[in-house]
mmCIF file of C-alpha atoms in Angstrom:
data_model
loop_
_atom_site.group_PDB
_atom_site.id
_atom_site.type_symbol
_atom_site.label_atom_id
_atom_site.label_comp_id
_atom_site.label_asym_id
_atom_site.label_seq_id
_atom_site.Cartn_x
_atom_site.Cartn_y
_atom_site.Cartn_z
ATOM 1 C CA MET B 115 -48.274 -8.097 -253.826
ATOM 2 C CA ALA B 116 -46.134 -10.821 -251.913
ATOM 3 C CA THR B 117 -46.287 -10.703 -248.245
ATOM 4 C CA GLU B 118 -42.961 -9.553 -246.443
ATOM 5 C CA PRO B 119 -41.945 -12.848 -244.057
ATOM 6 C CA ILE B 120 -42.358 -12.739 -240.411
ATOM 7 C CA LYS B 121 -39.051 -12.483 -238.710
ATOM 8 C CA LEU B 122 -40.013 -14.274 -235.060
ATOM 9 C CA THR B 123 -36.432 -12.309 -233.689
ATOM 10 C CA SER B 124 -37.809 -9.237 -234.419
ATOM 11 C CA PHE B 125 -40.374 -9.722 -232.213
ATOM 12 C CA SER B 126 -37.885 -10.144 -229.144
ATOM 13 C CA HIS B 127 -34.911 -8.228 -227.578
ATOM 14 C CA GLY B 128 -32.801 -11.219 -226.772
ATOM 15 C CA GLY B 129 -33.505 -14.785 -228.140
ATOM 16 C CA GLY B 130 -32.563 -18.193 -227.026
ATOM 17 C CA CYS B 131 -30.401 -18.765 -223.166
ATOM 18 C CA GLY B 132 -28.938 -15.413 -223.841
ATOM 19 C CA CYS B 133 -32.160 -14.012 -222.220
ATOM 20 C CA LYS B 134 -31.517 -15.260 -219.450
ATOM 21 C CA ILE B 135 -30.442 -12.583 -216.313
ATOM 22 C CA ALA B 136 -26.910 -12.182 -215.719
ATOM 23 C CA PRO B 137 -25.638 -14.163 -213.025
ATOM 24 C CA GLY B 138 -24.833 -11.367 -210.778
ATOM 25 C CA VAL B 139 -28.003 -9.775 -211.256
ATOM 26 C CA LEU B 140 -29.592 -13.065 -210.432
ATOM 27 C CA SER B 141 -27.451 -13.717 -207.535
ATOM 28 C CA GLU B 142 -28.756 -9.769 -206.497
ATOM 29 C CA ILE B 143 -32.509 -10.585 -207.005
ATOM 30 C CA LEU B 144 -32.511 -13.606 -204.958
ATOM 31 C CA LYS B 145 -29.793 -12.843 -201.876
ATOM 32 C CA ASN B 146 -32.670 -11.977 -199.460
ATOM 33 C CA SER B 147 -35.018 -14.604 -200.241
ATOM 34 C CA HIS B 148 -35.523 -17.028 -197.388
ATOM 35 C CA GLY B 149 -35.396 -20.461 -197.770
ATOM 36 C CA PHE B 150 -38.665 -22.773 -196.319
ATOM 37 C CA PRO B 151 -37.903 -25.821 -193.908
ATOM 38 C CA VAL B 152 -36.501 -28.439 -196.870
ATOM 39 C CA PRO B 153 -38.059 -32.007 -196.458
ATOM 40 C CA LYS B 154 -35.974 -35.070 -196.298
ATOM 41 C CA GLU B 155 -37.447 -36.123 -199.646
ATOM 42 C CA LEU B 156 -35.806 -33.078 -201.162
ATOM 43 C CA LEU B 157 -32.704 -34.401 -203.023
ATOM 44 C CA VAL B 158 -32.103 -31.198 -204.999
ATOM 45 C CA GLY B 159 -33.279 -27.992 -204.707
ATOM 46 C CA ILE B 160 -31.960 -24.229 -204.901
ATOM 47 C CA GLU B 161 -28.739 -24.614 -203.127
ATOM 48 C CA THR B 162 -26.010 -25.433 -205.963
ATOM 49 C CA ALA B 163 -28.207 -23.808 -208.795
ATOM 50 C CA ASP B 164 -28.663 -27.517 -210.417
ATOM 51 C CA ASP B 165 -30.304 -27.770 -213.762
ATOM 52 C CA ALA B 166 -33.704 -29.506 -211.837
ATOM 53 C CA ALA B 167 -35.343 -29.932 -208.561
ATOM 54 C CA VAL B 168 -35.218 -33.625 -207.939
ATOM 55 C CA TYR B 169 -37.863 -35.148 -205.173
ATOM 56 C CA ARG B 170 -37.467 -38.516 -203.645
ATOM 57 C CA LEU B 171 -40.910 -40.734 -204.394
ATOM 58 C CA ASN B 172 -39.818 -43.924 -202.849
ATOM 59 C CA ASP B 173 -36.494 -46.077 -202.839
ATOM 60 C CA GLU B 174 -37.162 -46.833 -206.171
ATOM 61 C CA GLN B 175 -37.648 -43.335 -207.649
ATOM 62 C CA ALA B 176 -37.175 -39.636 -207.411
ATOM 63 C CA LEU B 177 -39.418 -37.183 -209.323
ATOM 64 C CA ILE B 178 -37.013 -34.296 -211.507
ATOM 65 C CA ALA B 179 -39.073 -31.400 -212.233
ATOM 66 C CA THR B 180 -37.834 -28.543 -214.267
ATOM 67 C CA THR B 181 -39.127 -25.710 -216.692
ATOM 68 C CA ASP B 182 -37.294 -23.358 -219.417
ATOM 69 C CA PHE B 183 -38.705 -21.014 -222.039
ATOM 70 C CA PHE B 184 -37.230 -18.448 -223.588
ATOM 71 C CA MET B 185 -37.894 -15.549 -226.827
ATOM 72 C CA PRO B 186 -37.074 -16.631 -230.422
ATOM 73 C CA ILE B 187 -33.482 -17.183 -231.220
ATOM 74 C CA VAL B 188 -34.274 -17.997 -235.132
ATOM 75 C CA ASP B 189 -37.054 -17.071 -237.297
ATOM 76 C CA ASP B 190 -38.448 -20.204 -238.253
ATOM 77 C CA PRO B 191 -41.385 -21.127 -236.288
ATOM 78 C CA TYR B 192 -41.098 -24.768 -236.534
ATOM 79 C CA ASP B 193 -37.585 -24.775 -235.444
ATOM 80 C CA PHE B 194 -37.849 -22.565 -232.609
ATOM 81 C CA GLY B 195 -40.380 -24.620 -231.259
ATOM 82 C CA ARG B 196 -37.895 -27.542 -231.559
ATOM 83 C CA ILE B 197 -34.896 -25.335 -230.233
ATOM 84 C CA ALA B 198 -37.081 -24.366 -227.251
ATOM 85 C CA ALA B 199 -38.041 -27.654 -226.497
ATOM 86 C CA THR B 200 -34.715 -29.484 -227.121
ATOM 87 C CA ASN B 201 -33.360 -27.363 -224.373
ATOM 88 C CA ALA B 202 -36.165 -27.699 -221.864
ATOM 89 C CA ILE B 203 -35.593 -31.646 -221.845
ATOM 90 C CA SER B 204 -32.266 -31.274 -221.601
ATOM 91 C CA ASP B 205 -32.388 -30.479 -217.464
ATOM 92 C CA VAL B 206 -33.754 -33.947 -217.073
ATOM 93 C CA TYR B 207 -30.956 -35.332 -219.096
ATOM 94 C CA ALA B 208 -28.720 -33.611 -217.338
ATOM 95 C CA MET B 209 -29.674 -35.173 -213.890
ATOM 96 C CA GLY B 210 -29.105 -38.564 -215.646
ATOM 97 C CA GLY B 211 -33.135 -39.150 -215.461
ATOM 98 C CA THR B 212 -35.710 -40.259 -217.669
ATOM 99 C CA PRO B 213 -38.191 -37.611 -218.910
ATOM 100 C CA ILE B 214 -41.920 -38.833 -218.725
ATOM 101 C CA MET B 215 -44.328 -35.771 -219.773
ATOM 102 C CA ALA B 216 -44.201 -32.528 -220.632
ATOM 103 C CA LEU B 217 -46.617 -29.061 -220.078
ATOM 104 C CA ALA B 218 -46.074 -26.047 -222.461
ATOM 105 C CA LEU B 219 -45.829 -22.479 -221.509
ATOM 106 C CA VAL B 220 -46.764 -20.171 -224.706
ATOM 107 C CA GLY B 221 -47.293 -16.253 -224.432
ATOM 108 C CA MET B 222 -47.801 -14.756 -227.944
ATOM 109 C CA PRO B 223 -48.628 -11.547 -229.109
ATOM 110 C CA VAL B 224 -51.617 -13.076 -230.906
ATOM 111 C CA ASN B 225 -52.700 -9.430 -232.659
ATOM 112 C CA LYS B 226 -49.406 -9.375 -234.345
ATOM 113 C CA LEU B 227 -48.512 -12.964 -235.173
ATOM 114 C CA PRO B 228 -50.641 -15.380 -237.457
ATOM 115 C CA LEU B 229 -52.254 -18.140 -235.667
ATOM 116 C CA GLU B 230 -50.600 -20.427 -238.590
ATOM 117 C CA THR B 231 -47.468 -19.442 -236.856
ATOM 118 C CA ILE B 232 -48.337 -19.608 -233.685
ATOM 119 C CA GLY B 233 -49.246 -23.376 -234.368
ATOM 120 C CA GLN B 234 -46.151 -24.259 -236.185
ATOM 121 C CA ILE B 235 -43.870 -23.227 -233.162
ATOM 122 C CA ILE B 236 -46.406 -25.469 -231.062
ATOM 123 C CA LYS B 237 -45.702 -28.209 -233.640
ATOM 124 C CA GLY B 238 -41.966 -28.124 -233.238
ATOM 125 C CA GLY B 239 -42.150 -28.371 -229.651
ATOM 126 C CA GLU B 240 -44.320 -31.502 -229.909
ATOM 127 C CA SER B 241 -42.178 -33.233 -232.790
ATOM 128 C CA ILE B 242 -39.131 -32.798 -230.092
ATOM 129 C CA CYS B 243 -41.364 -34.130 -227.162
ATOM 130 C CA ALA B 244 -42.241 -37.289 -229.870
ATOM 131 C CA GLU B 245 -38.430 -38.089 -230.412
ATOM 132 C CA ALA B 246 -38.145 -38.072 -226.394
ATOM 133 C CA GLY B 247 -40.733 -40.506 -226.136
ATOM 134 C CA ILE B 248 -42.722 -37.838 -223.824
ATOM 135 C CA PRO B 249 -46.417 -36.382 -224.217
ATOM 136 C CA ILE B 250 -47.446 -32.508 -223.833
ATOM 137 C CA ALA B 251 -50.355 -33.098 -221.217
ATOM 138 C CA GLY B 252 -51.166 -30.091 -221.256
ATOM 139 C CA GLY B 253 -49.991 -26.354 -220.009
ATOM 140 C CA HIS B 254 -50.576 -22.816 -220.113
ATOM 141 C CA THR B 255 -51.061 -20.036 -222.958
ATOM 142 C CA ILE B 256 -51.266 -15.923 -222.099
ATOM 143 C CA ASP B 257 -51.058 -12.972 -225.073
ATOM 144 C CA SER B 258 -47.849 -11.888 -224.549
ATOM 145 C CA VAL B 259 -45.822 -9.122 -225.989
ATOM 146 C CA GLU B 260 -42.961 -10.704 -226.841
ATOM 147 C CA PRO B 261 -43.330 -14.657 -228.255
ATOM 148 C CA ILE B 262 -42.170 -16.799 -225.933
ATOM 149 C CA TYR B 263 -42.144 -20.483 -225.709
ATOM 150 C CA GLY B 264 -40.712 -23.423 -223.333
ATOM 151 C CA LEU B 265 -42.091 -26.453 -221.463
ATOM 152 C CA VAL B 266 -42.128 -27.554 -218.035
ATOM 153 C CA VAL B 267 -40.789 -31.149 -217.738
ATOM 154 C CA MET B 268 -40.969 -33.656 -215.456
ATOM 155 C CA GLY B 269 -39.002 -37.065 -215.207
ATOM 156 C CA LEU B 270 -37.796 -40.032 -213.363
ATOM 157 C CA VAL B 271 -34.594 -40.824 -211.892
ATOM 158 C CA HIS B 272 -33.084 -44.059 -209.413
ATOM 159 C CA PRO B 273 -32.629 -42.447 -206.631
ATOM 160 C CA SER B 274 -28.796 -43.406 -206.008
ATOM 161 C CA LYS B 275 -28.279 -42.270 -210.282
ATOM 162 C CA VAL B 276 -29.078 -38.725 -209.615
ATOM 163 C CA LYS B 277 -26.280 -37.057 -210.883
ATOM 164 C CA ARG B 278 -25.861 -33.028 -209.574
ATOM 165 C CA ASN B 279 -23.300 -30.363 -210.502
ATOM 166 C CA ALA B 280 -21.842 -30.296 -207.349
ATOM 167 C CA ASP B 281 -20.062 -33.667 -206.657
ATOM 168 C CA ALA B 282 -17.237 -33.470 -208.802
ATOM 169 C CA LYS B 283 -13.583 -34.894 -207.186
ATOM 170 C CA ALA B 284 -10.511 -34.106 -207.361
ATOM 171 C CA GLY B 285 -8.196 -35.684 -209.941
ATOM 172 C CA ASP B 286 -11.608 -36.065 -212.224
ATOM 173 C CA VAL B 287 -11.327 -35.395 -215.939
ATOM 174 C CA LEU B 288 -14.148 -33.166 -217.670
ATOM 175 C CA VAL B 289 -15.910 -34.158 -221.082
ATOM 176 C CA LEU B 290 -18.510 -31.685 -223.192
ATOM 177 C CA GLY B 291 -20.845 -33.541 -225.561
ATOM 178 C CA LYS B 292 -21.507 -30.978 -227.440
ATOM 179 C CA PRO B 293 -19.423 -27.863 -229.447
ATOM 180 C CA LEU B 294 -19.655 -24.021 -228.366
ATOM 181 C CA GLY B 295 -21.011 -21.376 -230.721
ATOM 182 C CA VAL B 296 -24.512 -20.713 -230.715
ATOM 183 C CA GLY B 297 -24.830 -17.392 -229.498
ATOM 184 C CA VAL B 298 -22.254 -16.366 -231.893
ATOM 185 C CA LEU B 299 -24.397 -18.059 -234.774
ATOM 186 C CA SER B 300 -27.226 -16.364 -233.010
ATOM 187 C CA ALA B 301 -25.609 -13.232 -233.388
ATOM 188 C CA ALA B 302 -24.588 -13.718 -236.657
ATOM 189 C CA LEU B 303 -27.882 -14.815 -237.689
ATOM 190 C CA LYS B 304 -30.097 -11.199 -236.349
ATOM 191 C CA LYS B 305 -27.376 -9.508 -238.668
ATOM 192 C CA ASN B 306 -28.460 -11.258 -241.889
ATOM 193 C CA ALA B 307 -24.236 -12.339 -241.643
ATOM 194 C CA LEU B 308 -24.830 -16.255 -241.302
ATOM 195 C CA GLY B 309 -24.784 -18.620 -244.490
ATOM 196 C CA GLU B 310 -26.806 -21.589 -244.924
ATOM 197 C CA GLU B 311 -24.233 -23.949 -243.777
ATOM 198 C CA GLY B 312 -23.548 -21.917 -240.324
ATOM 199 C CA TYR B 313 -27.702 -21.980 -240.033
ATOM 200 C CA ALA B 314 -27.925 -25.930 -240.720
ATOM 201 C CA ALA B 315 -25.117 -26.851 -237.625
ATOM 202 C CA MET B 316 -26.949 -24.159 -235.407
ATOM 203 C CA ILE B 317 -29.920 -26.093 -235.937
ATOM 204 C CA ALA B 318 -28.280 -29.812 -235.681
ATOM 205 C CA ASN B 319 -26.900 -28.776 -232.835
ATOM 206 C CA THR B 320 -29.748 -27.181 -230.750
ATOM 207 C CA THR B 321 -32.368 -29.903 -231.630
ATOM 208 C CA LYS B 322 -29.845 -32.592 -230.673
ATOM 209 C CA LEU B 323 -31.549 -34.421 -227.281
ATOM 210 C CA ASN B 324 -28.991 -34.875 -224.607
ATOM 211 C CA LYS B 325 -30.430 -38.360 -224.260
ATOM 212 C CA PRO B 326 -26.790 -39.811 -223.316
ATOM 213 C CA GLY B 327 -27.561 -38.165 -219.667
ATOM 214 C CA LYS B 328 -29.245 -41.200 -218.350
ATOM 215 C CA ALA B 329 -26.583 -43.826 -219.621
ATOM 216 C CA LEU B 330 -24.205 -41.639 -217.985
ATOM 217 C CA SER B 331 -25.621 -41.669 -215.117
ATOM 218 C CA GLU B 332 -25.618 -45.590 -214.974
ATOM 219 C CA LEU B 333 -21.300 -45.086 -214.861
ATOM 220 C CA ALA B 334 -20.101 -45.249 -211.409
ATOM 221 C CA GLY B 335 -16.800 -43.102 -212.428
ATOM 222 C CA VAL B 336 -19.675 -40.215 -213.503
ATOM 223 C CA HIS B 337 -19.521 -37.950 -210.395
ATOM 224 C CA ALA B 338 -21.272 -34.935 -211.478
ATOM 225 C CA MET B 339 -22.833 -33.862 -214.740
ATOM 226 C CA THR B 340 -24.688 -30.651 -215.939
ATOM 227 C CA ASP B 341 -25.751 -28.924 -219.451
ATOM 228 C CA VAL B 342 -24.204 -25.526 -220.767
ATOM 229 C CA THR B 343 -26.652 -23.129 -221.369
ATOM 230 C CA GLY B 344 -27.099 -19.311 -220.669
ATOM 231 C CA PHE B 345 -24.172 -18.551 -218.652
ATOM 232 C CA GLY B 346 -21.550 -19.971 -221.258
ATOM 233 C CA LEU B 347 -19.355 -23.051 -220.243
ATOM 234 C CA LEU B 348 -16.972 -20.980 -217.832
ATOM 235 C CA GLY B 349 -20.730 -19.884 -216.093
ATOM 236 C CA HIS B 350 -21.755 -23.258 -215.764
ATOM 237 C CA LEU B 351 -18.222 -24.903 -215.064
ATOM 238 C CA LEU B 352 -17.870 -22.716 -211.961
ATOM 239 C CA GLU B 353 -21.155 -24.346 -210.911
ATOM 240 C CA LEU B 354 -19.295 -27.515 -210.907
ATOM 241 C CA ALA B 355 -16.140 -25.821 -209.064
ATOM 242 C CA ARG B 356 -17.786 -24.014 -206.488
ATOM 243 C CA GLY B 357 -20.597 -27.109 -205.538
ATOM 244 C CA ALA B 358 -17.261 -29.067 -205.150
ATOM 245 C CA ASN B 359 -14.811 -26.585 -203.632
ATOM 246 C CA LEU B 360 -12.019 -27.494 -206.447
ATOM 247 C CA THR B 361 -10.292 -25.348 -209.448
ATOM 248 C CA ALA B 362 -11.310 -26.483 -212.761
ATOM 249 C CA ARG B 363 -8.931 -26.483 -215.377
ATOM 250 C CA LEU B 364 -9.282 -26.195 -219.308
ATOM 251 C CA GLU B 365 -7.290 -26.135 -222.201
ATOM 252 C CA MET B 366 -8.575 -23.868 -225.000
ATOM 253 C CA ALA B 367 -6.995 -26.113 -227.900
ATOM 254 C CA ARG B 368 -9.332 -28.840 -226.757
ATOM 255 C CA ILE B 369 -12.589 -27.497 -226.469
ATOM 256 C CA PRO B 370 -14.913 -28.265 -229.339
ATOM 257 C CA LEU B 371 -16.484 -25.278 -231.485
ATOM 258 C CA LEU B 372 -18.661 -25.200 -234.105
ATOM 259 C CA PRO B 373 -18.076 -24.714 -237.896
ATOM 260 C CA GLY B 374 -16.723 -21.076 -238.341
ATOM 261 C CA VAL B 375 -18.010 -19.548 -234.945
ATOM 262 C CA GLU B 376 -14.315 -18.359 -234.157
ATOM 263 C CA GLN B 377 -13.676 -16.309 -236.998
ATOM 264 C CA LEU B 378 -17.244 -14.479 -236.352
ATOM 265 C CA ALA B 379 -16.045 -14.264 -232.992
ATOM 266 C CA HIS B 380 -13.090 -12.411 -234.391
ATOM 267 C CA ASP B 381 -15.038 -10.377 -236.759
ATOM 268 C CA GLY B 382 -17.459 -8.916 -234.044
ATOM 269 C CA PHE B 383 -20.707 -11.204 -233.642
ATOM 270 C CA PHE B 384 -21.713 -11.836 -230.068
ATOM 271 C CA THR B 385 -24.476 -11.672 -227.697
ATOM 272 C CA GLY B 386 -24.869 -8.964 -225.019
ATOM 273 C CA ALA B 387 -24.988 -12.026 -222.780
ATOM 274 C CA SER B 388 -21.313 -12.950 -223.451
ATOM 275 C CA GLY B 389 -20.162 -9.655 -222.218
ATOM 276 C CA ARG B 390 -22.916 -9.466 -218.717
ATOM 277 C CA ASN B 391 -21.584 -13.047 -218.251
ATOM 278 C CA TRP B 392 -17.885 -12.321 -217.955
ATOM 279 C CA ASP B 393 -18.767 -9.005 -215.648
ATOM 280 C CA ALA B 394 -20.679 -11.474 -213.032
ATOM 281 C CA TYR B 395 -17.922 -14.098 -212.843
ATOM 282 C CA GLY B 396 -14.401 -13.045 -214.717
ATOM 283 C CA LYS B 397 -13.093 -12.081 -210.773
ATOM 284 C CA ASP B 398 -12.907 -16.401 -210.585
ATOM 285 C CA VAL B 399 -11.341 -16.912 -214.009
ATOM 286 C CA THR B 400 -7.742 -17.045 -214.955
ATOM 287 C CA LEU B 401 -7.235 -16.631 -218.403
ATOM 288 C CA ALA B 402 -3.469 -17.337 -220.065
ATOM 289 C CA PRO B 403 -2.283 -14.903 -222.345
ATOM 290 C CA SER B 404 -2.537 -17.414 -225.151
ATOM 291 C CA VAL B 405 -6.362 -16.772 -225.157
ATOM 292 C CA THR B 406 -7.266 -14.734 -227.934
ATOM 293 C CA PRO B 407 -10.696 -12.312 -227.417
ATOM 294 C CA ALA B 408 -12.206 -14.527 -229.976
ATOM 295 C CA GLN B 409 -12.134 -17.429 -227.612
ATOM 296 C CA HIS B 410 -12.754 -15.456 -224.699
ATOM 297 C CA THR B 411 -16.185 -14.273 -225.955
ATOM 298 C CA LEU B 412 -16.346 -18.198 -226.613
ATOM 299 C CA LEU B 413 -16.076 -18.954 -223.029
ATOM 300 C CA THR B 414 -18.533 -16.839 -222.104
ATOM 301 C CA ASP B 415 -21.145 -17.670 -225.047
ATOM 302 C CA PRO B 416 -24.498 -18.196 -223.775
ATOM 303 C CA GLN B 417 -25.293 -21.636 -225.354
ATOM 304 C CA THR B 418 -29.190 -22.204 -225.867
ATOM 305 C CA SER B 419 -29.524 -26.371 -225.049
ATOM 306 C CA GLY B 420 -25.886 -27.034 -225.199
ATOM 307 C CA GLY B 421 -23.729 -29.672 -224.566
ATOM 308 C CA LEU B 422 -23.600 -31.846 -221.602
ATOM 309 C CA LEU B 423 -20.623 -31.311 -219.316
ATOM 310 C CA VAL B 424 -19.248 -34.639 -217.528
ATOM 311 C CA SER B 425 -16.901 -34.684 -214.489
ATOM 312 C CA CYS B 426 -15.499 -38.584 -214.527
ATOM 313 C CA ALA B 427 -12.917 -40.881 -213.225
ATOM 314 C CA PRO B 428 -10.303 -40.732 -215.311
ATOM 315 C CA GLU B 429 -10.661 -44.450 -215.608
ATOM 316 C CA THR B 430 -13.829 -43.780 -217.114
ATOM 317 C CA VAL B 431 -13.351 -41.413 -219.819
ATOM 318 C CA ASP B 432 -13.013 -44.010 -222.463
ATOM 319 C CA GLU B 433 -15.961 -45.246 -221.732
ATOM 320 C CA VAL B 434 -17.925 -41.961 -221.287
ATOM 321 C CA LEU B 435 -16.001 -40.842 -224.997
ATOM 322 C CA ALA B 436 -17.807 -44.090 -226.544
ATOM 323 C CA LEU B 437 -21.027 -43.384 -225.275
ATOM 324 C CA PHE B 438 -21.307 -40.132 -226.228
ATOM 325 C CA ALA B 439 -20.091 -41.151 -229.902
ATOM 326 C CA ARG B 440 -22.435 -43.836 -230.208
ATOM 327 C CA GLU B 441 -25.425 -41.636 -229.289
ATOM 328 C CA GLY B 442 -24.429 -39.819 -232.657
ATOM 329 C CA PHE B 443 -21.933 -37.228 -230.126
ATOM 330 C CA GLY B 444 -19.313 -37.331 -232.421
ATOM 331 C CA ASP B 445 -17.775 -33.749 -230.895
ATOM 332 C CA ALA B 446 -17.805 -35.174 -227.538
ATOM 333 C CA ALA B 447 -14.286 -34.112 -226.526
ATOM 334 C CA VAL B 448 -12.002 -34.145 -223.185
ATOM 335 C CA ILE B 449 -11.473 -30.407 -222.480
ATOM 336 C CA GLY B 450 -9.913 -30.752 -218.696
ATOM 337 C CA ALA B 451 -9.970 -31.786 -215.225
ATOM 338 C CA MET B 452 -11.065 -30.791 -211.930
ATOM 339 C CA ALA B 453 -8.186 -30.423 -209.371
ATOM 340 C CA ASP B 454 -7.178 -29.206 -205.616
ATOM 341 C CA GLY B 455 -7.425 -25.678 -205.262
ATOM 342 C CA ALA B 456 -9.685 -22.574 -204.594
ATOM 343 C CA PRO B 457 -13.100 -22.703 -206.873
ATOM 344 C CA ARG B 458 -12.666 -20.836 -209.766
ATOM 345 C CA VAL B 459 -11.247 -21.983 -213.360
ATOM 346 C CA GLU B 460 -8.066 -21.728 -214.762
ATOM 347 C CA VAL B 461 -7.594 -21.649 -218.635
ATOM 348 C CA ALA B 462 -4.713 -22.610 -220.279
#
């Protein structure tokens, strides 16, 4: 008698970056936290909800430290490991750095998952680390109710080349490196409504390392950078706007989308995180009447291993787009601009 294949997603109440605690809830949790004295060497900490911490080592080097982990977004264990590792490493690229080492974070229901399945998850993560040119130098494992996998990642960057999410300037152009729609595809997958082409597009998008981040940090015209993950495009762009005390203006028609996701969103495939995201920050967003409910969903859609969001001077845009294209990010596109005004997002 054939054994039913293991469905990793059946073990988790949510998958990928859709597992993130909603922005509003997170703010409530942290509101009474009292910071310790900050050493001058700490170039980036928690003050602007940036992608990673950055600590100055000397005049030529700063250490980037970050961590990310989540529950399965797909059923294939090898793909799950690859996606989680790509997502974790992305934060180093988003700061303009080069990853140098990783530690694995592994929590697995060892009495429910075959050891071979757990091994495939870890192997998938190792394959992405090899692609990034870094070792997994250690880690920690626990017996967990739900499968959890991710990495602690460390990187290096020149102190003067750190790209924070708070340094955008009025007049900057916004460029998005990857198309949106991962959360919508994952919702369709969980309901057995995603075809082979959709799955292939999802895996290709979520396992593409954001390597252009390092080269982008070398461009003087690139002022700010982050990556779009669990809070959706609107959420991470709001962090950019709040950090710079500027208004971000998006053009919906220019935002790249994964194939078929607009129709899937229209048909009701979306994650619970999309609504939680909007509830947390919708008061600071203005949507034009032309924005459809499906497009609205995609703007708040949690992106697992999403693209880099770059704020750059207008004269640098062509160079930024060319750099993305050379690295295989052909969907990278100009999606809007930063302007003087209250920190919010306006979508036309």
